[in-house]
Amino acid sequence: MSKNQAIIFSTLLAVIIIAWAYLFYQHWQMTTLPMSDMWMLPSDASVWHWIDFGLVYMMWAVMMAGMMLPSAMSMILVYAKICEQRYQTSHPYTFLFVFAYLSVWLIFSVVLTLLQWQMHGLQFLSPMMDVQYKWMAVIIFLLAGIYQFTPQKNSFLQSCRTPLGFLLTEWREGTLGAFRMGIKHGSACLGCCWAQMMIMFAVGVMNLLGMVLITALVFVEKIIPHHYQFFSKAMGILFIVWGFWLI
């Protein structure tokens, strides 16, 4: 690993650590503080304030960064290496690539925030962001499990599993190219992992163990050789069985 790659790796690692530290702090607050000192979301969607939307969005945005950046690290480092060979520098291009990649998940966090707002209004989630409606959790697990077997899932996953293949086929020159490639890769990762992220609604939005397990599953799914399909299928079976177990 070159000096430039080491700097990029260290920077991304620092971002991941900060994100997880924030998530751990939020989880600690919800599990240790007395109810009178705790921030809780209104169960009535009509009385949400901008501060509620802002805090929920920040939670989801940090969660997406902390959960998805580890699995994108190999793609980012390969891209940085190619940039170093082509441009003699990698920092501006790589950080723009990462910014574009994260932008996809930041936009998806808006969708998750609006979904959570509606779920509170429908009494699907408690003020503590735990699931209150068992059938919603069942549907989410079954949806995530079934999606693991679809051709769309497999297509997006292959793009995430083969960094060099993605970069060779999608390469674009310059800073604009770096941004476009980051958006393209972020979109592929979103297509691959959106259903797995939805599971957070089923296990409790601030369930720290759930975050760790899903992050680990996504990471392993992306780093194993692309010709191995058993892990994705096994994960799909796990989600489906979990859904039926809840019934």
PDB file of C-alpha atoms in Angstrom:
ATOM      1  CA  MET A   1       0.000   0.000   0.000  1.00  0.00           C
ATOM      2  CA  SER A   2       1.424   3.368  -1.047  1.00  0.00           C
ATOM      3  CA  LYS A   3       1.558   6.451   1.154  1.00  0.00           C
ATOM      4  CA  ASN A   4      -1.423   7.995  -0.660  1.00  0.00           C
ATOM      5  CA  GLN A   5      -3.473   4.843  -0.265  1.00  0.00           C
ATOM      6  CA  ALA A   6      -2.531   4.662   3.410  1.00  0.00           C
ATOM      7  CA  ILE A   7      -3.760   8.231   3.924  1.00  0.00           C
ATOM      8  CA  ILE A   8      -7.041   7.450   2.174  1.00  0.00           C
ATOM      9  CA  PHE A   9      -7.462   4.225   4.140  1.00  0.00           C
ATOM     10  CA  SER A  10      -6.757   6.014   7.447  1.00  0.00           C
ATOM     11  CA  THR A  11      -9.210   8.795   6.623  1.00  0.00           C
ATOM     12  CA  LEU A  12     -11.994   6.380   5.750  1.00  0.00           C
ATOM     13  CA  LEU A  13     -11.252   4.297   8.831  1.00  0.00           C
ATOM     14  CA  ALA A  14     -11.526   7.434  10.965  1.00  0.00           C
ATOM     15  CA  VAL A  15     -14.915   8.237   9.378  1.00  0.00           C
ATOM     16  CA  ILE A  16     -16.143   4.695  10.084  1.00  0.00           C
ATOM     17  CA  ILE A  17     -14.962   4.841  13.706  1.00  0.00           C
ATOM     18  CA  ILE A  18     -16.608   8.234  14.271  1.00  0.00           C
ATOM     19  CA  ALA A  19     -19.858   6.989  12.723  1.00  0.00           C
ATOM     20  CA  TRP A  20     -19.948   3.900  14.932  1.00  0.00           C
ATOM     21  CA  ALA A  21     -19.013   5.955  18.006  1.00  0.00           C
ATOM     22  CA  TYR A  22     -22.025   8.178  17.311  1.00  0.00           C
ATOM     23  CA  LEU A  23     -24.300   5.173  16.875  1.00  0.00           C
ATOM     24  CA  PHE A  24     -22.989   3.596  20.084  1.00  0.00           C
ATOM     25  CA  TYR A  25     -23.600   6.880  21.928  1.00  0.00           C
ATOM     26  CA  GLN A  26     -27.162   7.058  20.630  1.00  0.00           C
ATOM     27  CA  HIS A  27     -27.761   3.444  21.664  1.00  0.00           C
ATOM     28  CA  TRP A  28     -26.258   4.119  25.095  1.00  0.00           C
ATOM     29  CA  GLN A  29     -28.559   7.098  25.587  1.00  0.00           C
ATOM     30  CA  MET A  30     -31.634   5.061  24.719  1.00  0.00           C
ATOM     31  CA  THR A  31     -30.715   2.168  27.001  1.00  0.00           C
ATOM     32  CA  THR A  32     -29.363   3.988  30.069  1.00  0.00           C
ATOM     33  CA  LEU A  33     -30.925   7.429  30.401  1.00  0.00           C
ATOM     34  CA  PRO A  34     -34.174   7.824  32.371  1.00  0.00           C
ATOM     35  CA  MET A  35     -37.269   8.384  30.250  1.00  0.00           C
ATOM     36  CA  SER A  36     -37.541  12.008  31.447  1.00  0.00           C
ATOM     37  CA  ASP A  37     -34.082  12.844  30.045  1.00  0.00           C
ATOM     38  CA  MET A  38     -34.440  10.933  26.797  1.00  0.00           C
ATOM     39  CA  TRP A  39     -35.332  12.349  23.397  1.00  0.00           C
ATOM     40  CA  MET A  40     -38.221  10.355  21.961  1.00  0.00           C
ATOM     41  CA  LEU A  41     -40.120  10.760  18.734  1.00  0.00           C
ATOM     42  CA  PRO A  42     -43.798  11.767  18.816  1.00  0.00           C
ATOM     43  CA  SER A  43     -46.072   8.833  18.040  1.00  0.00           C
ATOM     44  CA  ASP A  44     -48.369  11.223  16.173  1.00  0.00           C
ATOM     45  CA  ALA A  45     -46.814  11.971  12.785  1.00  0.00           C
ATOM     46  CA  SER A  46     -48.689  15.280  12.537  1.00  0.00           C
ATOM     47  CA  VAL A  47     -46.779  16.805  15.466  1.00  0.00           C
ATOM     48  CA  TRP A  48     -43.257  16.041  14.253  1.00  0.00           C
ATOM     49  CA  HIS A  49     -41.053  19.149  14.152  1.00  0.00           C
ATOM     50  CA  TRP A  50     -38.146  19.924  11.860  1.00  0.00           C
ATOM     51  CA  ILE A  51     -35.756  19.007  14.679  1.00  0.00           C
ATOM     52  CA  ASP A  52     -37.311  15.525  14.780  1.00  0.00           C
ATOM     53  CA  PHE A  53     -36.849  15.057  11.040  1.00  0.00           C
ATOM     54  CA  GLY A  54     -33.295  16.422  11.288  1.00  0.00           C
ATOM     55  CA  LEU A  55     -32.242  14.125  14.118  1.00  0.00           C
ATOM     56  CA  VAL A  56     -33.797  11.056  12.493  1.00  0.00           C
ATOM     57  CA  TYR A  57     -32.125  11.897   9.186  1.00  0.00           C
ATOM     58  CA  MET A  58     -28.763  12.363  10.897  1.00  0.00           C
ATOM     59  CA  MET A  59     -29.174   8.995  12.598  1.00  0.00           C
ATOM     60  CA  TRP A  60     -29.904   7.223   9.306  1.00  0.00           C
ATOM     61  CA  ALA A  61     -27.181   9.081   7.383  1.00  0.00           C
ATOM     62  CA  VAL A  62     -24.521   8.194   9.966  1.00  0.00           C
ATOM     63  CA  MET A  63     -25.820   4.621  10.093  1.00  0.00           C
ATOM     64  CA  MET A  64     -25.587   4.229   6.312  1.00  0.00           C
ATOM     65  CA  ALA A  65     -22.031   5.612   6.279  1.00  0.00           C
ATOM     66  CA  GLY A  66     -20.911   3.388   9.157  1.00  0.00           C
ATOM     67  CA  MET A  67     -22.526   0.264   7.729  1.00  0.00           C
ATOM     68  CA  MET A  68     -21.665   0.665   4.033  1.00  0.00           C
ATOM     69  CA  LEU A  69     -18.193   2.211   3.940  1.00  0.00           C
ATOM     70  CA  PRO A  70     -16.450  -0.951   5.256  1.00  0.00           C
ATOM     71  CA  SER A  71     -17.795  -3.028   2.369  1.00  0.00           C
ATOM     72  CA  ALA A  72     -16.809  -0.331  -0.172  1.00  0.00           C
ATOM     73  CA  MET A  73     -13.224  -0.044   1.084  1.00  0.00           C
ATOM     74  CA  SER A  74     -11.745  -2.511  -1.419  1.00  0.00           C
ATOM     75  CA  MET A  75     -13.368  -0.699  -4.374  1.00  0.00           C
ATOM     76  CA  ILE A  76     -12.146   2.667  -3.092  1.00  0.00           C
ATOM     77  CA  LEU A  77      -8.561   1.493  -2.594  1.00  0.00           C
ATOM     78  CA  VAL A  78      -8.410  -0.102  -6.051  1.00  0.00           C
ATOM     79  CA  TYR A  79      -9.739   3.133  -7.537  1.00  0.00           C
ATOM     80  CA  ALA A  80      -7.119   5.132  -5.598  1.00  0.00           C
ATOM     81  CA  LYS A  81      -4.345   2.887  -6.911  1.00  0.00           C
ATOM     82  CA  ILE A  82      -5.448   3.357 -10.525  1.00  0.00           C
ATOM     83  CA  CYS A  83      -5.727   7.132 -10.039  1.00  0.00           C
ATOM     84  CA  GLU A  84      -2.209   7.218  -8.615  1.00  0.00           C
ATOM     85  CA  GLN A  85      -0.907   5.422 -11.698  1.00  0.00           C
ATOM     86  CA  ARG A  86      -2.824   7.623 -14.156  1.00  0.00           C
ATOM     87  CA  TYR A  87      -2.672  11.044 -12.502  1.00  0.00           C
ATOM     88  CA  GLN A  88       0.329  10.715 -10.123  1.00  0.00           C
ATOM     89  CA  THR A  89      -2.069  11.670  -7.343  1.00  0.00           C
ATOM     90  CA  SER A  90      -5.208  10.065  -5.979  1.00  0.00           C
ATOM     91  CA  HIS A  91      -6.582  12.276  -3.191  1.00  0.00           C
ATOM     92  CA  PRO A  92      -8.914  14.648  -5.101  1.00  0.00           C
ATOM     93  CA  TYR A  93     -10.315  11.952  -7.354  1.00  0.00           C
ATOM     94  CA  THR A  94     -10.730   9.329  -4.647  1.00  0.00           C
ATOM     95  CA  PHE A  95     -12.379  11.616  -2.115  1.00  0.00           C
ATOM     96  CA  LEU A  96     -14.764  12.856  -4.818  1.00  0.00           C
ATOM     97  CA  PHE A  97     -15.537   9.216  -5.675  1.00  0.00           C
ATOM     98  CA  VAL A  98     -16.268   8.520  -1.980  1.00  0.00           C
ATOM     99  CA  PHE A  99     -18.389  11.674  -1.672  1.00  0.00           C
ATOM    100  CA  ALA A 100     -20.485  10.632  -4.674  1.00  0.00           C
ATOM    101  CA  TYR A 101     -20.794   7.085  -3.320  1.00  0.00           C
ATOM    102  CA  LEU A 102     -22.002   8.335   0.057  1.00  0.00           C
ATOM    103  CA  SER A 103     -24.358  10.827  -1.615  1.00  0.00           C
ATOM    104  CA  VAL A 104     -26.439   7.913  -2.878  1.00  0.00           C
ATOM    105  CA  TRP A 105     -26.827   6.604   0.675  1.00  0.00           C
ATOM    106  CA  LEU A 106     -27.488  10.098   2.032  1.00  0.00           C
ATOM    107  CA  ILE A 107     -30.367  10.447  -0.432  1.00  0.00           C
ATOM    108  CA  PHE A 108     -31.614   6.990   0.546  1.00  0.00           C
ATOM    109  CA  SER A 109     -31.511   8.200   4.172  1.00  0.00           C
ATOM    110  CA  VAL A 110     -34.151  10.798   3.241  1.00  0.00           C
ATOM    111  CA  VAL A 111     -36.402   7.943   2.084  1.00  0.00           C
ATOM    112  CA  LEU A 112     -35.734   6.012   5.305  1.00  0.00           C
ATOM    113  CA  THR A 113     -36.528   9.115   7.377  1.00  0.00           C
ATOM    114  CA  LEU A 114     -39.869   9.600   5.617  1.00  0.00           C
ATOM    115  CA  LEU A 115     -40.652   5.887   6.002  1.00  0.00           C
ATOM    116  CA  GLN A 116     -39.934   6.075   9.718  1.00  0.00           C
ATOM    117  CA  TRP A 117     -42.150   9.155  10.023  1.00  0.00           C
ATOM    118  CA  GLN A 118     -45.039   7.249   8.455  1.00  0.00           C
ATOM    119  CA  MET A 119     -44.366   4.126  10.533  1.00  0.00           C
ATOM    120  CA  HIS A 120     -44.620   6.171  13.715  1.00  0.00           C
ATOM    121  CA  GLY A 121     -47.869   7.693  12.453  1.00  0.00           C
ATOM    122  CA  LEU A 122     -49.285   4.229  11.757  1.00  0.00           C
ATOM    123  CA  GLN A 123     -48.126   3.028  15.217  1.00  0.00           C
ATOM    124  CA  PHE A 124     -45.802   0.493  13.616  1.00  0.00           C
ATOM    125  CA  LEU A 125     -42.889   1.902  15.636  1.00  0.00           C
ATOM    126  CA  SER A 126     -42.820   2.958  19.268  1.00  0.00           C
ATOM    127  CA  PRO A 127     -41.372   6.308  20.440  1.00  0.00           C
ATOM    128  CA  MET A 128     -38.250   4.264  21.304  1.00  0.00           C
ATOM    129  CA  MET A 129     -38.114   3.194  17.617  1.00  0.00           C
ATOM    130  CA  ASP A 130     -38.891  -0.460  18.382  1.00  0.00           C
ATOM    131  CA  VAL A 131     -41.279  -2.423  16.183  1.00  0.00           C
ATOM    132  CA  GLN A 132     -44.821  -2.628  17.597  1.00  0.00           C
ATOM    133  CA  TYR A 133     -46.527  -4.436  14.730  1.00  0.00           C
ATOM    134  CA  LYS A 134     -45.276  -7.991  14.326  1.00  0.00           C
ATOM    135  CA  TRP A 135     -46.586  -8.396  10.790  1.00  0.00           C
ATOM    136  CA  MET A 136     -44.546  -5.440   9.570  1.00  0.00           C
ATOM    137  CA  ALA A 137     -41.387  -7.187  10.791  1.00  0.00           C
ATOM    138  CA  VAL A 138     -42.512 -10.437   9.149  1.00  0.00           C
ATOM    139  CA  ILE A 139     -43.095  -8.696   5.801  1.00  0.00           C
ATOM    140  CA  ILE A 140     -39.712  -6.958   5.913  1.00  0.00           C
ATOM    141  CA  PHE A 141     -37.824 -10.190   6.645  1.00  0.00           C
ATOM    142  CA  LEU A 142     -39.668 -12.095   3.918  1.00  0.00           C
ATOM    143  CA  LEU A 143     -39.091  -9.275   1.432  1.00  0.00           C
ATOM    144  CA  ALA A 144     -35.367  -9.152   2.255  1.00  0.00           C
ATOM    145  CA  GLY A 145     -35.114 -12.940   2.022  1.00  0.00           C
ATOM    146  CA  ILE A 146     -36.891 -13.219  -1.310  1.00  0.00           C
ATOM    147  CA  TYR A 147     -34.832 -10.378  -2.789  1.00  0.00           C
ATOM    148  CA  GLN A 148     -31.653 -12.375  -2.139  1.00  0.00           C
ATOM    149  CA  PHE A 149     -32.786 -14.858  -4.836  1.00  0.00           C
ATOM    150  CA  THR A 150     -33.646 -12.325  -7.549  1.00  0.00           C
ATOM    151  CA  PRO A 151     -31.546 -11.726 -10.696  1.00  0.00           C
ATOM    152  CA  GLN A 152     -31.481  -8.003  -9.844  1.00  0.00           C
ATOM    153  CA  LYS A 153     -29.806  -8.686  -6.523  1.00  0.00           C
ATOM    154  CA  ASN A 154     -27.215 -10.946  -8.162  1.00  0.00           C
ATOM    155  CA  SER A 155     -26.474  -8.400 -10.894  1.00  0.00           C
ATOM    156  CA  PHE A 156     -25.876  -5.558  -8.440  1.00  0.00           C
ATOM    157  CA  LEU A 157     -23.844  -7.822  -6.165  1.00  0.00           C
ATOM    158  CA  GLN A 158     -21.467  -8.812  -8.967  1.00  0.00           C
ATOM    159  CA  SER A 159     -20.660  -5.126  -9.564  1.00  0.00           C
ATOM    160  CA  CYS A 160     -19.783  -4.750  -5.889  1.00  0.00           C
ATOM    161  CA  ARG A 161     -17.729  -7.973  -5.730  1.00  0.00           C
ATOM    162  CA  THR A 162     -15.425  -7.209  -8.662  1.00  0.00           C
ATOM    163  CA  PRO A 163     -13.798  -3.785  -8.133  1.00  0.00           C
ATOM    164  CA  LEU A 164     -11.362  -4.115 -11.022  1.00  0.00           C
ATOM    165  CA  GLY A 165     -14.064  -5.317 -13.406  1.00  0.00           C
ATOM    166  CA  PHE A 166     -16.324  -2.419 -12.425  1.00  0.00           C
ATOM    167  CA  LEU A 167     -13.562   0.141 -12.876  1.00  0.00           C
ATOM    168  CA  LEU A 168     -12.470  -1.265 -16.235  1.00  0.00           C
ATOM    169  CA  THR A 169     -15.998  -1.173 -17.659  1.00  0.00           C
ATOM    170  CA  GLU A 170     -17.200   2.058 -16.007  1.00  0.00           C
ATOM    171  CA  TRP A 171     -14.014   4.136 -16.049  1.00  0.00           C
ATOM    172  CA  ARG A 172     -14.454   7.876 -16.690  1.00  0.00           C
ATOM    173  CA  GLU A 173     -11.616  10.406 -16.799  1.00  0.00           C
ATOM    174  CA  GLY A 174     -11.191  13.464 -14.601  1.00  0.00           C
ATOM    175  CA  THR A 175     -13.036  14.796 -11.580  1.00  0.00           C
ATOM    176  CA  LEU A 176     -16.426  14.619 -13.282  1.00  0.00           C
ATOM    177  CA  GLY A 177     -15.669  11.019 -14.148  1.00  0.00           C
ATOM    178  CA  ALA A 178     -14.767  10.298 -10.523  1.00  0.00           C
ATOM    179  CA  PHE A 179     -18.101  11.712  -9.389  1.00  0.00           C
ATOM    180  CA  ARG A 180     -20.069   9.771 -12.006  1.00  0.00           C
ATOM    181  CA  MET A 181     -18.303   6.544 -11.104  1.00  0.00           C
ATOM    182  CA  GLY A 182     -18.981   7.100  -7.410  1.00  0.00           C
ATOM    183  CA  ILE A 183     -22.670   7.617  -8.145  1.00  0.00           C
ATOM    184  CA  LYS A 184     -22.689   4.500 -10.322  1.00  0.00           C
ATOM    185  CA  HIS A 185     -21.043   2.362  -7.658  1.00  0.00           C
ATOM    186  CA  GLY A 186     -23.236   3.795  -4.905  1.00  0.00           C
ATOM    187  CA  SER A 187     -26.318   3.016  -6.982  1.00  0.00           C
ATOM    188  CA  ALA A 188     -25.122  -0.573  -7.478  1.00  0.00           C
ATOM    189  CA  CYS A 189     -24.561  -0.956  -3.727  1.00  0.00           C
ATOM    190  CA  LEU A 190     -27.984   0.519  -3.024  1.00  0.00           C
ATOM    191  CA  GLY A 191     -29.561  -1.929  -5.451  1.00  0.00           C
ATOM    192  CA  CYS A 192     -27.670  -4.732  -3.724  1.00  0.00           C
ATOM    193  CA  CYS A 193     -28.294  -3.834  -0.079  1.00  0.00           C
ATOM    194  CA  TRP A 194     -31.452  -1.709   0.275  1.00  0.00           C
ATOM    195  CA  ALA A 195     -33.569  -4.639   1.511  1.00  0.00           C
ATOM    196  CA  GLN A 196     -30.956  -5.578   4.104  1.00  0.00           C
ATOM    197  CA  MET A 197     -30.987  -1.999   5.407  1.00  0.00           C
ATOM    198  CA  MET A 198     -34.773  -2.171   5.749  1.00  0.00           C
ATOM    199  CA  ILE A 199     -34.302  -4.961   8.304  1.00  0.00           C
ATOM    200  CA  MET A 200     -33.356  -2.256  10.821  1.00  0.00           C
ATOM    201  CA  PHE A 201     -37.054  -1.366  10.970  1.00  0.00           C
ATOM    202  CA  ALA A 202     -37.838  -4.988  11.856  1.00  0.00           C
ATOM    203  CA  VAL A 203     -35.250  -5.445  14.616  1.00  0.00           C
ATOM    204  CA  GLY A 204     -35.478  -1.934  16.094  1.00  0.00           C
ATOM    205  CA  VAL A 205     -33.998   1.110  14.407  1.00  0.00           C
ATOM    206  CA  MET A 206     -31.351   1.683  17.094  1.00  0.00           C
ATOM    207  CA  ASN A 207     -30.604  -2.001  17.701  1.00  0.00           C
ATOM    208  CA  LEU A 208     -26.786  -1.914  17.835  1.00  0.00           C
ATOM    209  CA  LEU A 209     -26.425  -5.692  17.542  1.00  0.00           C
ATOM    210  CA  GLY A 210     -28.651  -5.614  14.459  1.00  0.00           C
ATOM    211  CA  MET A 211     -26.430  -2.952  12.875  1.00  0.00           C
ATOM    212  CA  VAL A 212     -23.291  -4.992  13.556  1.00  0.00           C
ATOM    213  CA  LEU A 213     -24.772  -8.213  12.162  1.00  0.00           C
ATOM    214  CA  ILE A 214     -26.110  -6.616   8.983  1.00  0.00           C
ATOM    215  CA  THR A 215     -22.815  -4.781   8.429  1.00  0.00           C
ATOM    216  CA  ALA A 216     -20.925  -8.066   8.825  1.00  0.00           C
ATOM    217  CA  LEU A 217     -23.274  -9.913   6.463  1.00  0.00           C
ATOM    218  CA  VAL A 218     -23.002  -7.201   3.803  1.00  0.00           C
ATOM    219  CA  PHE A 219     -19.199  -7.119   4.154  1.00  0.00           C
ATOM    220  CA  VAL A 220     -18.791 -10.893   3.846  1.00  0.00           C
ATOM    221  CA  GLU A 221     -21.255 -11.076   0.965  1.00  0.00           C
ATOM    222  CA  LYS A 222     -19.180  -8.582  -1.017  1.00  0.00           C
ATOM    223  CA  ILE A 223     -15.688  -9.920  -0.361  1.00  0.00           C
ATOM    224  CA  ILE A 224     -16.199 -13.625  -1.053  1.00  0.00           C
ATOM    225  CA  PRO A 225     -15.356 -14.716  -4.639  1.00  0.00           C
ATOM    226  CA  HIS A 226     -18.035 -13.798  -7.153  1.00  0.00           C
ATOM    227  CA  HIS A 227     -18.572 -17.407  -8.291  1.00  0.00           C
ATOM    228  CA  TYR A 228     -19.756 -18.384  -4.801  1.00  0.00           C
ATOM    229  CA  GLN A 229     -23.522 -17.962  -4.615  1.00  0.00           C
ATOM    230  CA  PHE A 230     -24.216 -20.024  -1.509  1.00  0.00           C
ATOM    231  CA  PHE A 231     -23.686 -17.191   0.986  1.00  0.00           C
ATOM    232  CA  SER A 232     -26.304 -14.881  -0.544  1.00  0.00           C
ATOM    233  CA  LYS A 233     -28.777 -17.744  -0.825  1.00  0.00           C
ATOM    234  CA  ALA A 234     -28.064 -18.834   2.754  1.00  0.00           C
ATOM    235  CA  MET A 235     -28.668 -15.272   3.896  1.00  0.00           C
ATOM    236  CA  GLY A 236     -31.969 -15.240   2.022  1.00  0.00           C
ATOM    237  CA  ILE A 237     -33.029 -18.495   3.694  1.00  0.00           C
ATOM    238  CA  LEU A 238     -32.025 -17.042   7.081  1.00  0.00           C
ATOM    239  CA  PHE A 239     -34.206 -13.963   6.563  1.00  0.00           C
ATOM    240  CA  ILE A 240     -37.178 -16.035   5.381  1.00  0.00           C
ATOM    241  CA  VAL A 241     -36.883 -18.462   8.285  1.00  0.00           C
ATOM    242  CA  TRP A 242     -36.591 -15.526  10.694  1.00  0.00           C
ATOM    243  CA  GLY A 243     -39.769 -14.047   9.234  1.00  0.00           C
ATOM    244  CA  PHE A 244     -41.717 -17.297   9.642  1.00  0.00           C
ATOM    245  CA  TRP A 245     -40.302 -17.722  13.165  1.00  0.00           C
ATOM    246  CA  LEU A 246     -41.812 -14.360  14.096  1.00  0.00           C
ATOM    247  CA  ILE A 247     -45.220 -15.666  12.991  1.00  0.00           C
TER     248      ILE A 247
END
